[in-house]
Short mmCIF file of C-alpha atoms in Angstrom, two decimals:
data_model
loop_
_atom_site.label_atom_id
_atom_site.label_comp_id
_atom_site.label_asym_id
_atom_site.label_seq_id
_atom_site.Cartn_x
_atom_site.Cartn_y
_atom_site.Cartn_z
CA GLN A 1 -19.45 6.14 -1.51
CA VAL A 2 -15.47 5.20 -2.43
CA GLN A 3 -14.38 2.95 0.55
CA LEU A 4 -10.99 1.32 0.72
CA VAL A 5 -10.39 -1.55 3.49
CA GLU A 6 -6.89 -2.66 4.41
CA SER A 7 -6.29 -5.75 6.41
CA GLY A 8 -3.68 -8.45 6.94
CA GLY A 9 -1.46 -6.51 9.59
CA GLY A 10 0.07 -7.77 12.83
CA LEU A 11 2.89 -8.70 14.61
CA VAL A 12 5.58 -10.71 12.88
CA GLN A 13 9.27 -11.41 13.78
CA PRO A 14 12.13 -9.87 12.05
CA GLY A 15 12.83 -11.88 8.79
CA GLY A 16 9.03 -13.00 8.53
CA SER A 17 6.50 -12.20 5.90
CA LEU A 18 2.96 -10.68 5.63
CA ARG A 19 0.37 -9.97 3.08
CA LEU A 20 -1.66 -6.96 3.08
CA SER A 21 -4.84 -6.76 1.08
CA CYS A 22 -6.67 -3.56 0.10
CA ALA A 23 -10.40 -4.16 -0.64
CA ALA A 24 -12.61 -1.78 -2.23
CA SER A 25 -16.60 -1.32 -1.54
CA GLY A 26 -18.88 1.22 -3.46
CA PHE A 27 -16.52 0.99 -6.63
CA THR A 28 -14.64 -1.04 -8.87
CA LEU A 29 -10.80 -1.00 -8.53
CA ASN A 30 -10.09 -1.85 -11.93
CA SER A 31 -10.16 1.86 -13.00
CA TYR A 32 -8.04 3.00 -10.31
CA SER A 33 -4.15 3.11 -9.93
CA ILE A 34 -3.65 1.88 -6.05
CA GLY A 35 -0.82 3.02 -4.03
CA TRP A 36 0.54 1.73 -0.65
CA PHE A 37 1.89 4.29 2.06
CA ARG A 38 2.97 3.67 5.54
CA GLN A 39 3.71 5.90 8.53
CA ALA A 40 5.91 5.26 11.42
CA PRO A 41 5.33 7.07 14.82
CA GLY A 42 6.76 10.64 14.39
CA LYS A 43 7.27 10.26 10.82
CA GLU A 44 5.87 11.51 7.63
CA ARG A 45 3.54 8.84 5.48
CA GLU A 46 5.64 7.43 2.86
CA GLY A 47 4.80 5.98 -0.44
CA ILE A 48 6.18 2.49 -1.05
CA SER A 49 4.43 1.07 -3.87
CA CYS A 50 2.16 1.63 -6.58
CA ILE A 51 0.17 -0.41 -9.34
CA SER A 52 -1.44 0.79 -12.49
CA SER A 53 -5.22 0.06 -13.01
CA ASN A 54 -4.37 -2.71 -15.31
CA GLY A 55 -1.38 -4.08 -13.33
CA GLY A 56 0.88 -3.48 -16.09
CA SER A 57 2.96 -0.94 -14.52
CA THR A 58 4.38 -1.05 -10.95
CA SER A 59 6.65 1.41 -8.79
CA THR A 60 8.37 0.61 -5.89
CA ALA A 61 10.40 2.83 -3.24
CA ASP A 62 14.06 1.89 -2.79
CA SER A 63 13.57 1.59 0.74
CA VAL A 64 11.51 -1.67 0.15
CA LYS A 65 12.41 -2.90 -3.28
CA GLY A 66 13.63 -6.32 -3.61
CA ARG A 67 11.36 -7.21 -0.17
CA PHE A 68 8.03 -5.90 -1.09
CA THR A 69 5.78 -6.76 -4.32
CA ILE A 70 2.52 -5.41 -5.12
CA SER A 71 0.00 -7.16 -7.17
CA ARG A 72 -3.66 -6.93 -7.73
CA ASP A 73 -6.57 -9.17 -8.69
CA ASN A 74 -9.37 -7.12 -10.62
CA ALA A 75 -11.66 -10.09 -10.56
CA LYS A 76 -11.68 -9.99 -6.59
CA ASN A 77 -11.71 -6.13 -6.56
CA ALA A 78 -8.26 -6.27 -4.31
CA VAL A 79 -4.60 -5.26 -4.17
CA TYR A 80 -2.08 -6.93 -2.17
CA LEU A 81 1.31 -5.97 -0.70
CA HIS A 82 3.57 -8.89 -0.19
CA MET A 83 6.02 -8.32 2.13
CA ASN A 84 9.12 -10.47 2.78
CA SER A 85 12.26 -10.10 4.80
CA LEU A 86 10.65 -7.70 7.35
CA LYS A 87 12.55 -5.58 9.34
CA PRO A 88 11.91 -3.63 12.66
CA GLU A 89 11.88 -0.14 10.63
CA ASP A 90 9.08 -1.96 8.64
CA THR A 91 6.79 -1.07 11.38
CA GLY A 92 4.12 1.35 10.94
CA VAL A 93 0.60 1.80 9.63
CA TYR A 94 0.03 0.81 6.28
CA TYR A 95 -2.38 2.28 4.26
CA CYS A 96 -3.70 1.81 0.54
CA ALA A 97 -5.00 4.67 -1.51
CA ALA A 98 -6.41 4.87 -5.17
CA ALA A 99 -6.43 7.66 -7.87
CA LEU A 100 -7.64 7.73 -11.23
CA GLY A 101 -4.50 8.54 -12.83
CA SER A 102 -0.90 6.68 -13.31
CA CYS A 103 1.71 5.81 -10.84
CA SER A 104 3.87 8.52 -11.84
CA TYR A 105 3.54 10.57 -8.90
CA TYR A 106 2.75 7.55 -6.26
CA TYR A 107 5.26 9.09 -3.77
CA ASN A 108 3.07 12.36 -3.19
CA ARG A 109 0.44 11.51 -0.50
CA TYR A 110 -1.68 14.61 -1.91
CA TYR A 111 -1.67 12.79 -5.47
CA TRP A 112 -4.37 10.33 -3.80
CA PRO A 113 -7.87 11.29 -3.07
CA TYR A 114 -9.27 8.22 -1.46
CA TRP A 115 -7.48 6.56 1.57
CA GLY A 116 -8.55 3.43 3.56
CA GLN A 117 -8.06 3.50 7.43
CA GLY A 118 -4.87 1.84 7.80
CA THR A 119 -3.69 -1.55 9.24
CA GLN A 120 -0.71 -1.78 11.91
CA VAL A 121 2.45 -3.66 10.89
CA THR A 122 4.88 -4.27 13.99
CA VAL A 123 7.92 -5.98 13.16
CA SER A 124 9.60 -7.18 16.50
CA SER A 125 11.10 -10.09 18.17
#
């Protein structure tokens, strides 16, 4: 059974940093592209970044470009979202998702068949 588990969320002050992790159980991540999404209260789930199965290609939404970086360590069966210069508008539940295809449609939530349960990120002073 494909399971994804996010961790690393929490409360951080504006300008701070967090690193989110996405771990897999029941399967190995190295065949899957991994995407990160977030959902703020009352808003649609937004695709923010994606990394291809071998890590050779990444895509990042304009809203976080230059502040967020995605990486993966297939040896550890994990993908990371490094978030710097956090802003209050980055607050939301962050989800990772897995798909066997590329990152070409990462922004489309319906492209991703496997999801984690989410981790809360709150940026506030």
